[in-house]
CSV table of C-alpha atoms and ligand atoms in Angstrom, one decimal:
chain,number,residue,atom,x,y,z
A,883,MET,CA,14.0,-30.1,-100.0
A,884,GLU,CA,13.1,-34.1,-98.9
A,885,ARG,CA,15.8,-36.1,-96.6
A,886,LYS,CA,15.9,-39.2,-98.2
A,887,HIS,CA,17.7,-42.1,-95.0
A,888,LEU,CA,21.1,-44.2,-96.7
A,889,MET,CA,20.6,-47.8,-95.3
A,890,VAL,CA,24.3,-48.7,-94.1
A,891,PHE,CA,25.1,-52.2,-94.3
A,892,ASP,CA,27.9,-53.0,-92.7
A,893,THR,CA,29.7,-56.0,-93.1
A,894,THR,CA,33.3,-56.0,-91.4
A,895,LEU,CA,32.7,-59.3,-89.6
A,896,ARG,CA,31.8,-61.1,-92.9
A,897,ASP,CA,33.6,-59.5,-96.0
A,898,GLY,CA,36.8,-57.7,-94.2
A,899,GLU,CA,37.3,-60.5,-91.7
A,900,GLN,CA,37.8,-62.7,-94.6
A,901,SER,CA,40.9,-60.5,-95.8
A,902,PRO,CA,44.2,-62.3,-94.8
A,903,GLY,CA,45.1,-62.6,-91.5
A,904,CYS,CA,42.0,-60.8,-90.6
A,905,SER,CA,40.3,-63.6,-89.0
A,906,MET,CA,38.6,-62.6,-85.1
A,907,ASN,CA,37.7,-64.9,-82.2
A,908,LEU,CA,34.3,-64.8,-80.9
A,909,LYS,CA,35.0,-62.7,-78.2
A,910,GLU,CA,36.4,-60.2,-80.7
A,911,LYS,CA,33.6,-60.3,-83.1
A,912,LEU,CA,31.0,-59.4,-80.1
A,913,GLU,CA,33.7,-56.5,-79.1
A,914,VAL,CA,33.3,-55.1,-83.0
A,915,ALA,CA,29.2,-55.5,-82.8
A,916,ARG,CA,29.0,-53.9,-80.2
A,917,GLN,CA,30.6,-50.9,-81.8
A,918,LEU,CA,28.8,-51.0,-85.1
A,919,ASP,CA,25.9,-51.0,-82.7
A,920,LYS,CA,27.0,-47.9,-81.4
A,921,LEU,CA,27.7,-46.4,-84.6
A,922,LYS,CA,23.9,-47.2,-85.3
A,923,VAL,CA,24.8,-49.1,-88.7
A,924,ASP,CA,21.7,-50.4,-90.7
A,925,VAL,CA,22.5,-53.6,-91.3
A,926,ILE,CA,25.3,-55.9,-89.6
A,927,GLU,CA,26.6,-59.0,-92.2
A,928,ALA,CA,27.9,-61.1,-88.8
A,929,GLY,CA,29.5,-64.0,-91.0
A,930,PHE,CA,28.8,-66.9,-93.4
A,931,ALA,CA,27.1,-69.2,-91.1
A,932,ILE,CA,27.6,-72.1,-93.0
A,933,ALA,CA,31.2,-71.9,-93.9
A,934,SER,CA,32.3,-73.4,-90.2
A,935,PRO,CA,31.1,-73.9,-86.5
A,936,GLY,CA,32.5,-70.8,-85.3
A,937,ASP,CA,30.8,-69.1,-88.1
A,938,PHE,CA,27.7,-70.6,-87.3
A,939,GLU,CA,28.3,-69.5,-83.4
A,940,ALA,CA,29.6,-65.6,-84.3
A,941,VAL,CA,26.6,-65.0,-86.1
A,942,GLN,CA,24.4,-66.5,-83.5
A,943,ALA,CA,25.8,-64.5,-80.6
A,944,VAL,CA,25.9,-61.0,-82.6
A,945,ALA,CA,22.6,-61.8,-83.1
A,946,GLN,CA,21.7,-62.4,-80.1
A,947,THR,CA,23.8,-59.3,-78.5
A,948,VAL,CA,22.9,-56.5,-80.7
A,949,ARG,CA,19.6,-55.3,-80.3
A,950,ASN,CA,19.0,-52.7,-82.7
A,951,THR,CA,20.4,-53.4,-85.8
A,952,ARG,CA,19.4,-56.4,-88.1
A,953,VAL,CA,21.8,-59.0,-88.7
A,954,ALA,CA,22.1,-61.1,-91.5
A,955,SER,CA,24.0,-64.4,-92.8
A,956,LEU,CA,25.5,-65.0,-95.8
A,957,SER,CA,24.5,-67.9,-97.5
A,958,ARG,CA,24.9,-68.6,-101.3
A,959,ALA,CA,21.8,-70.1,-103.5
A,960,MET,CA,21.8,-73.3,-102.0
A,961,THR,CA,18.9,-74.4,-99.3
A,962,GLN,CA,21.3,-75.8,-97.1
A,963,ASP,CA,23.3,-72.9,-96.4
A,964,ILE,CA,20.2,-71.1,-95.8
A,965,ASP,CA,19.0,-73.1,-93.4
A,966,ARG,CA,22.1,-72.9,-91.4
A,967,ALA,CA,21.2,-68.5,-92.0
A,968,TYR,CA,18.2,-68.5,-90.7
A,969,GLU,CA,19.7,-70.5,-87.4
A,970,ALA,CA,21.7,-68.6,-87.0
A,971,VAL,CA,20.3,-65.3,-87.0
A,972,LYS,CA,17.0,-66.6,-86.2
A,973,VAL,CA,17.5,-65.6,-82.1
A,974,GLY,CA,17.3,-61.8,-83.9
A,975,GLU,CA,15.0,-59.0,-83.4
A,976,ALA,CA,15.8,-58.4,-86.8
A,977,PRO,CA,17.1,-61.3,-88.9
A,978,ARG,CA,17.8,-60.7,-92.8
A,979,ILE,CA,19.2,-63.8,-95.3
A,980,HIS,CA,21.4,-62.3,-97.7
A,981,THR,CA,21.8,-65.1,-100.2
A,982,PHE,CA,23.7,-64.5,-103.8
A,983,ILE,CA,24.5,-66.1,-106.9
A,984,ALA,CA,27.1,-65.0,-109.6
A,985,THR,CA,25.1,-63.8,-112.5
A,986,SER,CA,28.1,-62.8,-115.2
A,987,ASP,CA,29.0,-65.0,-118.0
A,988,ILE,CA,32.7,-66.0,-116.9
A,989,HIS,CA,31.6,-66.7,-113.7
A,990,ILE,CA,28.2,-68.8,-115.2
A,991,GLN,CA,30.8,-70.6,-117.7
A,992,TYR,CA,33.8,-70.9,-115.5
A,993,LYS,CA,33.0,-71.1,-112.4
A,994,LEU,CA,29.6,-72.2,-111.8
A,995,LYS,CA,29.9,-74.6,-115.1
A,996,SER,CA,26.2,-74.0,-115.7
A,997,THR,CA,23.8,-71.5,-118.5
A,998,LYS,CA,21.7,-68.3,-117.7
A,999,GLU,CA,18.8,-69.7,-117.3
A,1000,GLU,CA,19.8,-72.5,-114.7
A,1001,VAL,CA,21.3,-69.7,-113.0
A,1002,LEU,CA,17.6,-67.5,-112.7
A,1003,GLU,CA,16.0,-70.5,-111.6
A,1004,ARG,CA,18.4,-71.3,-109.2
A,1005,ALA,CA,18.1,-67.9,-107.5
A,1006,VAL,CA,13.8,-67.6,-107.9
A,1007,ALA,CA,13.9,-70.6,-105.7
A,1008,MET,CA,16.1,-69.7,-102.9
A,1009,VAL,CA,14.8,-66.3,-102.8
A,1010,LYS,CA,11.3,-68.4,-102.6
A,1011,TYR,CA,13.2,-70.7,-100.5
A,1012,ALA,CA,14.4,-68.4,-97.4
A,1013,LYS,CA,11.0,-66.2,-98.1
A,1014,ASN,CA,9.4,-69.5,-96.5
A,1015,TYR,CA,11.7,-68.4,-93.2
A,1016,LEU,CA,11.8,-64.6,-92.9
A,1017,SER,CA,10.5,-61.7,-94.5
A,1018,ASP,CA,13.6,-59.9,-94.8
A,1019,VAL,CA,15.4,-61.0,-97.6
A,1020,GLN,CA,18.1,-59.8,-99.8
A,1021,PHE,CA,19.6,-60.7,-103.3
A,1022,SER,CA,22.8,-60.5,-104.2
A,1023,ALA,CA,23.9,-60.7,-108.1
A,1024,GLU,CA,27.9,-61.4,-108.0
A,1025,ASP,CA,29.8,-59.7,-110.3
A,1026,ALA,CA,26.8,-57.9,-111.2
A,1027,THR,CA,29.2,-55.0,-112.9
A,1028,ARG,CA,30.7,-57.4,-115.2
A,1029,THR,CA,27.0,-58.7,-116.3
A,1030,ASP,CA,25.5,-58.8,-119.2
A,1031,THR,CA,22.9,-55.7,-118.5
A,1032,ALA,CA,19.6,-57.9,-120.2
A,1033,PHE,CA,19.7,-60.5,-117.5
A,1034,LEU,CA,21.3,-58.5,-114.9
A,1035,TYR,CA,17.7,-57.1,-114.8
A,1036,ARG,CA,15.7,-60.9,-116.0
A,1037,ILE,CA,17.3,-61.7,-112.6
A,1038,LEU,CA,16.6,-58.8,-110.6
A,1039,GLU,CA,12.6,-58.2,-111.5
A,1040,ALA,CA,12.4,-62.3,-111.3
A,1041,VAL,CA,13.8,-61.9,-108.1
A,1042,ILE,CA,11.6,-59.2,-106.6
A,1043,LYS,CA,9.0,-61.5,-108.3
A,1044,ALA,CA,9.5,-63.7,-105.4
A,1045,GLY,CA,9.6,-62.1,-102.2
A,1046,ALA,CA,13.8,-59.9,-102.5
A,1047,THR,CA,13.5,-56.8,-100.4
A,1048,THR,CA,17.0,-55.7,-101.2
A,1049,VAL,CA,19.0,-56.8,-104.3
A,1050,ASN,CA,22.7,-55.7,-104.1
A,1051,ILE,CA,24.8,-54.9,-107.2
A,1052,PRO,CA,27.9,-55.8,-106.1
A,1053,ASP,CA,31.5,-54.6,-108.3
A,1054,THR,CA,32.8,-58.0,-107.2
A,1055,VAL,CA,36.2,-57.7,-108.5
A,1056,GLY,CA,36.7,-53.9,-107.8
A,1057,TYR,CA,36.7,-53.2,-111.9
A,1058,THR,CA,33.9,-50.5,-113.2
A,1059,THR,CA,34.3,-46.4,-112.6
A,1060,PRO,CA,31.7,-43.2,-111.2
A,1061,ASP,CA,30.1,-43.4,-114.4
A,1062,GLU,CA,30.0,-46.6,-115.6
A,1063,PHE,CA,27.8,-47.7,-111.8
A,1064,TYR,CA,25.9,-44.1,-112.3
A,1065,ASN,CA,24.5,-45.2,-115.7
A,1066,ILE,CA,24.1,-49.3,-114.6
A,1067,ILE,CA,21.7,-47.8,-111.5
A,1068,THR,CA,19.9,-46.3,-113.6
A,1069,GLY,CA,19.5,-48.7,-115.7
A,1070,ILE,CA,18.2,-50.9,-113.4
A,1071,ARG,CA,15.4,-48.4,-112.0
A,1072,GLN,CA,14.5,-47.7,-115.8
A,1073,ASN,CA,14.6,-51.1,-116.8
A,1074,VAL,CA,13.2,-53.0,-114.0
A,1075,SER,CA,9.9,-53.0,-113.8
A,1076,ASN,CA,8.8,-54.0,-109.8
A,1077,ILE,CA,12.4,-52.2,-108.8
A,1078,ASP,CA,10.5,-49.8,-106.4
A,1079,LYS,CA,9.0,-52.9,-104.3
A,1080,ALA,CA,13.0,-53.8,-103.1
A,1081,VAL,CA,15.7,-51.4,-102.7
A,1082,ILE,CA,18.8,-51.2,-104.2
A,1083,ALA,CA,21.9,-52.1,-102.3
A,1084,VAL,CA,25.4,-51.6,-104.2
A,1085,HIS,CA,28.8,-53.9,-102.4
A,1086,CYS,CA,31.8,-52.1,-104.3
A,1087,HIS,CA,35.5,-53.4,-103.8
A,1088,ASN,CA,38.4,-50.9,-104.0
A,1089,ASP,CA,41.3,-53.1,-106.5
A,1090,LEU,CA,41.2,-50.0,-108.3
A,1091,GLY,CA,41.1,-48.0,-105.5
A,1092,MET,CA,37.0,-46.4,-106.6
A,1093,ALA,CA,35.0,-48.6,-104.0
A,1094,VAL,CA,33.8,-45.2,-102.0
A,1095,ALA,CA,33.6,-43.1,-105.2
A,1096,ASN,CA,31.4,-46.2,-107.3
A,1097,SER,CA,29.1,-46.5,-104.2
A,1098,LEU,CA,28.7,-42.6,-103.6
A,1099,ALA,CA,28.1,-42.5,-107.5
A,1100,ALA,CA,25.3,-45.0,-107.4
A,1101,VAL,CA,24.0,-43.4,-104.3
A,1102,LYS,CA,23.4,-40.5,-106.7
A,1103,ALA,CA,22.1,-42.5,-109.3
A,1104,GLY,CA,19.1,-43.9,-106.6
A,1105,ALA,CA,20.6,-47.1,-104.8
A,1106,ALA,CA,19.9,-46.8,-101.0
A,1107,GLN,CA,21.7,-49.2,-98.9
A,1108,VAL,CA,25.8,-48.8,-99.4
A,1109,GLU,CA,27.7,-52.0,-98.0
A,1110,CYS,CA,30.9,-51.1,-96.6
A,1111,THR,CA,33.7,-52.0,-93.7
A,1112,ILE,CA,35.3,-49.8,-91.3
A,1113,ASN,CA,38.5,-49.2,-92.2
A,1114,GLY,CA,37.8,-50.5,-95.6
A,1115,ILE,CA,39.4,-54.4,-95.3
A,1116,GLY,CA,38.0,-56.8,-97.0
A,1117,GLU,CA,39.1,-59.5,-100.0
A,1118,ARG,CA,42.1,-58.1,-101.6
A,1119,ALA,CA,41.8,-54.2,-101.2
A,1120,GLY,CA,39.3,-54.2,-99.2
A,1121,ASN,CA,35.7,-53.3,-100.0
A,1122,ALA,CA,34.1,-49.5,-99.2
A,1123,ALA,CA,35.4,-47.7,-96.1
A,1124,MET,CA,32.0,-46.9,-94.0
A,1125,GLU,CA,34.1,-43.5,-92.1
A,1126,GLU,CA,35.1,-42.2,-95.9
A,1127,ILE,CA,31.2,-43.0,-97.6
A,1128,VAL,CA,29.8,-40.9,-94.3
A,1129,MET,CA,31.9,-37.9,-94.0
A,1130,ALA,CA,31.5,-37.4,-97.7
A,1131,LEU,CA,27.4,-37.4,-97.0
A,1132,ASN,CA,28.1,-35.2,-94.0
A,1133,THR,CA,30.9,-33.5,-95.5
A,1134,ARG,CA,28.9,-32.4,-98.9
A,1135,ALA,CA,25.7,-32.9,-97.9
A,1136,ASP,CA,24.8,-30.0,-101.0
A,1137,GLN,CA,26.0,-32.7,-103.4
A,1138,PHE,CA,24.0,-35.6,-102.4
A,1139,ASN,CA,20.1,-34.2,-102.9
A,1140,GLY,CA,19.3,-34.6,-99.0
A,1141,VAL,CA,20.5,-38.0,-98.3
A,1142,TYR,CA,21.9,-38.9,-94.9
A,1143,THR,CA,22.5,-41.6,-93.1
A,1144,ASN,CA,22.1,-42.7,-89.2
A,1145,ILE,CA,25.7,-42.7,-88.5
A,1146,GLU,CA,26.8,-41.7,-85.0
A,1147,ALA,CA,30.3,-40.2,-87.2
A,1148,THR,CA,31.9,-39.6,-83.4
A,1149,GLN,CA,32.2,-43.0,-83.3
A,1150,LEU,CA,34.1,-43.5,-86.5
A,1151,TYR,CA,37.4,-43.0,-84.5
A,1152,PRO,CA,36.9,-45.4,-82.2
A,1153,ALA,CA,36.5,-48.5,-84.7
A,1154,SER,CA,39.0,-48.0,-86.6
A,1155,ARG,CA,41.6,-47.7,-83.7
A,1156,MET,CA,39.1,-51.0,-82.7
A,1157,LEU,CA,39.6,-52.8,-85.2
A,1158,SER,CA,42.8,-52.4,-86.2
A,1159,GLN,CA,44.1,-53.7,-82.2
A,1160,ILE,CA,41.9,-56.1,-82.8
A,1161,THR,CA,43.1,-57.5,-86.3
A,1162,GLY,CA,46.8,-56.6,-86.4
A,1163,MET,CA,45.6,-54.8,-89.3
A,1164,ARG,CA,46.9,-51.0,-89.3
A,1165,VAL,CA,45.9,-47.7,-91.4
A,1166,GLN,CA,48.0,-46.0,-93.3
A,1167,ARG,CA,49.5,-42.8,-92.0
A,1168,ASN,CA,47.5,-40.7,-94.9
A,1169,LYS,CA,44.5,-42.6,-94.6
A,1170,ALA,CA,41.1,-40.2,-95.0
A,1171,ILE,CA,39.6,-39.6,-92.2
A,1172,VAL,CA,41.0,-42.1,-89.2
A,1173,GLY,CA,44.7,-41.7,-90.7
A,1174,GLU,CA,47.2,-40.4,-87.9
A,1175,ASN,CA,47.7,-37.8,-90.3
A,1176,ALA,CA,44.3,-36.8,-91.3
A,1177,PHE,CA,44.1,-33.9,-89.6
A,1178,ALA,CA,47.8,-32.9,-89.1
A,1179,HIS,CA,48.9,-29.8,-90.9
A,1180,GLU,CA,52.7,-30.0,-91.8
A,1181,SER,CA,53.4,-27.5,-93.6
A,1182,GLY,CA,53.9,-24.0,-92.5
A,1183,ILE,CA,51.3,-22.0,-94.6
A,1184,HIS,CA,49.3,-24.4,-93.4
A,1185,GLN,CA,49.8,-24.6,-89.7
A,1186,HIS,CA,49.3,-20.6,-90.0
A,1187,GLY,CA,46.6,-21.0,-91.8
A,1188,VAL,CA,44.3,-23.2,-89.2
A,1189,LEU,CA,46.2,-20.7,-86.5
A,1190,ALA,CA,44.2,-17.8,-88.6
A,1191,ASN,CA,41.0,-19.9,-89.1
A,1192,LYS,CA,40.6,-23.9,-88.7
A,1193,SER,CA,38.2,-23.5,-92.2
A,1194,THR,CA,41.6,-22.4,-94.8
A,1195,TYR,CA,42.6,-25.9,-94.1
A,1196,GLU,CA,39.8,-27.8,-92.6
A,1197,ILE,CA,36.4,-29.6,-94.0
A,1198,MET,CA,35.7,-31.5,-90.7
A,1199,THR,CA,36.8,-31.3,-87.9
A,1200,PRO,CA,39.2,-34.5,-85.9
A,1201,GLU,CA,36.1,-34.2,-83.1
A,1202,SER,CA,33.2,-34.6,-85.9
A,1203,VAL,CA,34.8,-38.3,-86.3
A,1204,GLY,CA,35.8,-38.8,-82.9
A,1205,VAL,CA,39.6,-38.2,-82.9
A,1206,PRO,CA,40.7,-37.6,-79.2
A,1207,THR,CA,42.4,-34.8,-78.6
A,1208,ASN,CA,45.9,-34.1,-77.5
A,1209,GLN,CA,45.6,-33.0,-74.3
A,1210,LEU,CA,46.8,-33.5,-71.2
A,1211,VAL,CA,44.0,-35.6,-69.1
A,1212,LEU,CA,45.2,-37.3,-66.2
A,1213,GLY,CA,48.1,-37.4,-63.6
A,1214,LYS,CA,49.5,-39.6,-61.3
A,1215,HIS,CA,47.7,-37.7,-58.7
A,1216,SER,CA,44.1,-38.0,-60.5
A,1217,GLY,CA,42.1,-39.9,-58.5
A,1218,ARG,CA,39.4,-42.9,-59.8
A,1219,HIS,CA,36.2,-40.7,-60.2
A,1220,ALA,CA,37.9,-38.0,-62.5
A,1221,PHE,CA,39.5,-41.3,-64.8
A,1222,GLU,CA,36.4,-43.0,-64.7
A,1223,ASP,CA,34.6,-39.7,-66.1
A,1224,ARG,CA,37.4,-39.2,-69.1
A,1225,LEU,CA,36.9,-42.4,-70.1
A,1226,LYS,CA,33.2,-42.2,-70.2
A,1227,ASP,CA,33.6,-38.9,-72.1
A,1228,LEU,CA,35.6,-41.0,-74.7
A,1229,GLY,CA,33.0,-43.5,-74.7
A,1230,TYR,CA,34.4,-46.2,-72.4
A,1231,THR,CA,31.5,-47.6,-70.1
A,1232,LEU,CA,33.5,-50.4,-68.1
A,1233,GLU,CA,32.4,-53.2,-65.7
A,1234,LYS,CA,34.3,-52.2,-62.3
A,1235,GLU,CA,36.5,-54.6,-62.3
A,1236,MET,CA,38.0,-54.4,-65.6
A,1237,LEU,CA,38.1,-50.5,-64.7
A,1238,ASP,CA,40.2,-51.9,-61.4
A,1239,THR,CA,42.9,-53.1,-63.9
A,1240,VAL,CA,42.4,-50.6,-66.5
A,1241,PHE,CA,43.1,-48.0,-63.4
A,1242,GLN,CA,46.2,-49.6,-62.2
A,1243,ALA,CA,47.4,-49.9,-65.1
A,1244,PHE,CA,46.8,-46.0,-65.9
A,1245,LYS,CA,48.6,-45.4,-62.4
A,1246,ILE,CA,51.8,-47.1,-63.2
A,1247,LEU,CA,51.4,-45.4,-66.9
A,1248,ALA,CA,51.6,-42.2,-64.9
A,1249,ASP,CA,54.4,-42.7,-63.0
A,1250,LYS,CA,56.3,-43.4,-66.1
A,1251,LYS,CA,54.9,-40.8,-68.1
A,1252,LYS,CA,55.2,-36.7,-67.9
A,1253,VAL,CA,51.9,-36.5,-69.8
A,1254,VAL,CA,48.9,-39.2,-70.4
A,1255,TYR,CA,47.2,-37.8,-73.2
A,1256,ASP,CA,43.4,-39.3,-74.6
A,1257,ARG,CA,45.3,-41.9,-77.2
A,1258,ASP,CA,46.7,-43.1,-74.0
A,1259,LEU,CA,44.3,-44.1,-72.5
A,1260,GLU,CA,42.6,-45.5,-75.6
A,1261,ALA,CA,45.5,-48.0,-76.0
A,1262,LEU,CA,45.2,-48.8,-72.4
A,1263,VAL,CA,41.6,-49.3,-72.8
A,1264,GLN,CA,42.1,-51.7,-75.8
A,1265,ASP,CA,45.5,-53.5,-74.4
A,1266,LYS,CA,43.4,-54.3,-71.3
A,1267,THR,CA,39.6,-55.2,-72.5
A,1268,MET,CA,40.8,-57.3,-75.9
A,1269,LYS,CA,43.4,-59.8,-74.3
A,1270,MET,CA,43.0,-63.4,-75.2
A,1271,GLU,CA,43.5,-66.2,-72.9
A,1272,GLU,CA,46.7,-66.0,-72.1
A,1273,HIS,CA,48.1,-69.5,-71.7
A,1274,TYR,CA,51.5,-68.5,-72.0
A,1275,LYS,CA,52.3,-64.8,-70.0
A,1276,LEU,CA,54.7,-62.6,-69.6
A,1277,LYS,CA,56.8,-62.9,-66.0
A,1278,GLN,CA,60.3,-60.8,-66.1
A,1279,PHE,CA,62.7,-59.9,-69.1
A,1280,VAL,CA,66.6,-59.2,-69.0
A,1281,ILE,CA,68.1,-58.1,-72.3
A,1282,ASN,CA,71.6,-57.3,-72.2
A,1283,CYS,CA,72.3,-55.5,-75.4
A,1284,GLY,CA,74.7,-52.9,-77.3
A,1285,ASN,CA,76.4,-51.8,-80.5
A,1286,GLN,CA,79.3,-53.9,-79.8
A,1287,MET,CA,77.8,-57.4,-78.7
A,1288,THR,CA,75.7,-60.1,-79.3
A,1289,ALA,CA,72.3,-59.5,-77.3
A,1290,THR,CA,71.1,-61.5,-75.3
A,1291,ALA,CA,67.8,-62.3,-73.7
A,1292,THR,CA,66.3,-64.1,-70.7
A,1293,VAL,CA,63.0,-64.6,-70.3
A,1294,LYS,CA,60.5,-66.2,-67.8
A,1295,LEU,CA,56.9,-67.2,-68.5
A,1296,VAL,CA,53.9,-68.7,-66.9
A,1297,ASN,CA,52.5,-71.3,-68.1
A,1298,GLY,CA,50.7,-73.0,-65.6
A,1299,GLU,CA,54.4,-72.9,-63.7
A,1300,GLU,CA,57.3,-70.6,-64.0
A,1301,MET,CA,60.1,-71.2,-67.0
A,1302,GLU,CA,62.8,-69.5,-68.3
A,1303,GLU,CA,64.9,-69.6,-71.4
A,1304,VAL,CA,67.9,-67.6,-72.4
A,1305,SER,CA,68.6,-67.0,-75.9
A,1306,THR,CA,70.5,-64.3,-78.5
A,1307,GLY,CA,70.7,-62.5,-81.3
A,1308,THR,CA,71.5,-60.2,-83.5
A,1309,GLY,CA,69.1,-57.4,-81.5
A,1310,PRO,CA,66.9,-57.2,-78.6
A,1311,ILE,CA,64.1,-57.7,-80.2
A,1312,TYR,CA,65.1,-60.6,-81.9
A,1313,ALA,CA,66.8,-62.6,-78.7
A,1314,SER,CA,63.8,-62.7,-76.6
A,1315,PHE,CA,61.4,-63.3,-79.8
A,1316,GLY,CA,64.1,-66.7,-79.7
A,1317,ALA,CA,64.2,-67.1,-75.6
A,1318,ILE,CA,59.9,-67.5,-76.2
A,1319,ASP,CA,60.4,-69.7,-79.0
A,1320,LYS,CA,62.2,-72.2,-76.8
A,1321,LEU,CA,60.0,-71.5,-74.3
A,1322,VAL,CA,56.6,-72.5,-76.1
A,1323,GLY,CA,57.6,-75.1,-78.6
A,1324,LEU,CA,56.1,-74.6,-81.3
A,1325,ALA,CA,56.4,-74.4,-85.0
A,1326,PHE,CA,55.2,-71.3,-86.3
A,1327,SER,CA,57.2,-68.0,-88.6
A,1328,LEU,CA,57.3,-65.0,-87.7
A,1329,GLU,CA,55.8,-62.8,-91.1
A,1330,ASP,CA,55.3,-59.6,-90.3
A,1331,TYR,CA,56.7,-56.5,-87.4
A,1332,SER,CA,56.3,-53.1,-87.5
A,1333,LEU,CA,56.2,-50.5,-84.1
A,1334,GLN,CA,54.7,-47.7,-83.8
A,1335,ALA,CA,54.7,-44.4,-81.6
A,1336,LEU,CA,51.0,-44.2,-80.1
A,1337,THR,CA,51.6,-40.0,-79.3
A,1338,GLU,CA,54.6,-37.7,-79.3
A,1339,GLY,CA,57.5,-37.4,-76.6
A,1340,GLU,CA,60.4,-39.3,-75.9
A,1341,ASP,CA,58.1,-40.7,-73.5
A,1342,ALA,CA,55.4,-42.2,-75.3
A,1343,LEU,CA,53.5,-45.4,-75.3
A,1344,GLY,CA,54.7,-47.8,-78.3
A,1345,GLU,CA,52.8,-50.1,-80.0
A,1346,ALA,CA,53.8,-53.3,-81.6
A,1347,PHE,CA,52.3,-55.6,-84.3
A,1348,VAL,CA,53.2,-59.0,-85.0
A,1349,GLN,CA,52.4,-61.4,-87.3
A,1350,ILE,CA,53.2,-65.4,-86.9
A,1351,ARG,CA,52.6,-68.3,-89.3
A,1352,GLY,CA,51.0,-71.6,-87.9
A,1353,ASN,CA,49.2,-74.8,-88.9
A,1354,ASN,CA,48.8,-72.9,-92.6
A,1355,LYS,CA,46.9,-69.5,-90.8
A,1356,LYS,CA,48.1,-66.4,-90.6
A,1357,TYR,CA,47.6,-65.2,-86.7
A,1358,HIS,CA,48.5,-61.1,-85.2
A,1359,GLY,CA,49.1,-60.2,-82.1
A,1360,SER,CA,49.2,-56.2,-80.5
A,1361,GLY,CA,51.2,-55.1,-77.6
A,1362,VAL,CA,51.8,-51.3,-76.0
A,1363,SER,CA,54.0,-50.5,-73.5
A,1364,THR,CA,56.2,-47.8,-72.9
A,1365,ASP,CA,59.0,-50.0,-74.0
A,1366,VAL,CA,59.2,-51.1,-76.8
A,1367,ILE,CA,60.5,-54.6,-76.1
A,1368,GLU,CA,58.2,-54.9,-73.4
A,1369,ALA,CA,55.3,-53.6,-76.1
A,1370,SER,CA,56.8,-56.4,-78.9
A,1371,ILE,CA,56.8,-59.2,-76.1
A,1372,LYS,CA,53.9,-58.6,-75.2
A,1373,ALA,CA,52.3,-58.6,-78.9
A,1374,TYR,CA,54.9,-61.9,-80.2
A,1375,LEU,CA,52.6,-63.3,-77.4
A,1376,ASN,CA,49.5,-62.3,-78.1
A,1377,ALA,CA,49.3,-63.5,-81.9
A,1378,ILE,CA,50.9,-66.9,-79.7
A,1379,ASN,CA,48.3,-67.3,-77.4
A,1380,ARG,CA,45.7,-66.6,-80.6
A,1381,MET,CA,46.9,-69.9,-82.8
A,1382,VAL,CA,47.2,-71.9,-79.0
A,1383,SER,CA,43.3,-71.1,-78.0
A,1384,ASP,CA,42.5,-72.0,-81.9
A,1385,THR,CA,44.3,-75.2,-82.0
A,1386,LYS,CA,42.7,-75.9,-79.0
A,1387,LYS,CA,38.9,-75.6,-80.1
B,1281,KIV,O1,31.9,-59.2,-103.5
B,1281,KIV,C1,31.0,-59.8,-104.0
B,1281,KIV,O2,30.5,-60.2,-104.6
B,1281,KIV,C2,30.7,-60.0,-102.2
B,1281,KIV,C3,28.8,-60.6,-102.0
B,1281,KIV,C4,29.0,-62.2,-101.5
B,1281,KIV,C5,27.7,-60.1,-102.3
B,1281,KIV,O3,31.1,-60.3,-101.2
B,1282,ZN,ZN1,32.5,-58.5,-101.0
């Protein structure tokens, strides 16, 4: 059987970043880009260069940083967007300009207030304009799945003639179904005379929960590039999830006529965890491939079957997607070398200074915890490496609380100098957040708070997530500790520090 390579175009840093509360700073975007490089994605859409100076800087920095992957910037079908996109990606080894315009009647009439002829003319002119800069130009027909097919064929043929090397068929509003999408892609292959001169890409949103199924149906029909995000983050209900597409192809190769991706599947779980930590957007426990329960067998019958033979209830192994084993890894007497080796096995190579910091944190944790698991190590690394600029740093806290009394928290922070405040509340978290509010004196509100145990056992690490709203924007924060109040305070400060950094920009 002839094997066919399917290109993976990751848009976590562009469409993914557009999801509410998922914005990332430059350092975080670079961390994600490096992970995408490790995953061996074919294209990274690093942002929308004209959207803001921050976006421009991020696209440029990603293009400068990753060396094995194409880097694209999105641009509307406008000369000023394309100029900006090119300025940002040109420093990369393999730059791409991705230009788009809406093609459905609904969008043309109500959003663009234009006509089909004008849209076609603009699409062709802008592809030609982008071609003056570079050879790798992708054109997207926004809302393609609600576009009159005859017009879709015409515009695709015209942009390919103008030089587009990839034509993307987005299901912008997550409206299509697998059968329909299969037919749309087949129709394009049969009716666009020069389609063999371009790669057909698909970009599916998940409004009806079918983004992955639709993408895979398109692959069966001959699409050669899928657009996706880690954990399926993206506008509204999100985009097709990379981990699901990749593992469906790996696990059911028999169903996909030899189609394969270059994705290093063992990096999928680390990528998922990294993104959750950075964005504060946790994945649901039962999420396919990367959710906490994805490989857990609860019922007695299932456990019995798995013990007898894993293949009874396991269609893929946790190791194949990089889920850390729940084994005892190191104890408090473990040395630095063993620690460093274990981190390397988990895929982390740290600079000496960072290794020292994480090792110290490990020693403190190993003192508190009976058993240290891979997941604990992973949490420590992410907690230390992802740290924001710490405008406000926790020095100390004391809580007095019980079921028959009002909780009182005394919190000491460092912001150049030490400062201390006391506050009361209905519980210890409320009281400590109140003390921090008094200390920082900024206007914002708490929008979301959650806490989860990272591993089993009473002494497990707790991970807190917080979302605050200030300056009309959402900021998230995360924190880990064996003490859930400390984890919560750290998460709260992390979100506040993020807001302070953003307002100082
Ligand atoms: O969903 C969409 O249509 C998009 C395009 C810009 C590709 O994100
Ligand atoms: Zn999209």
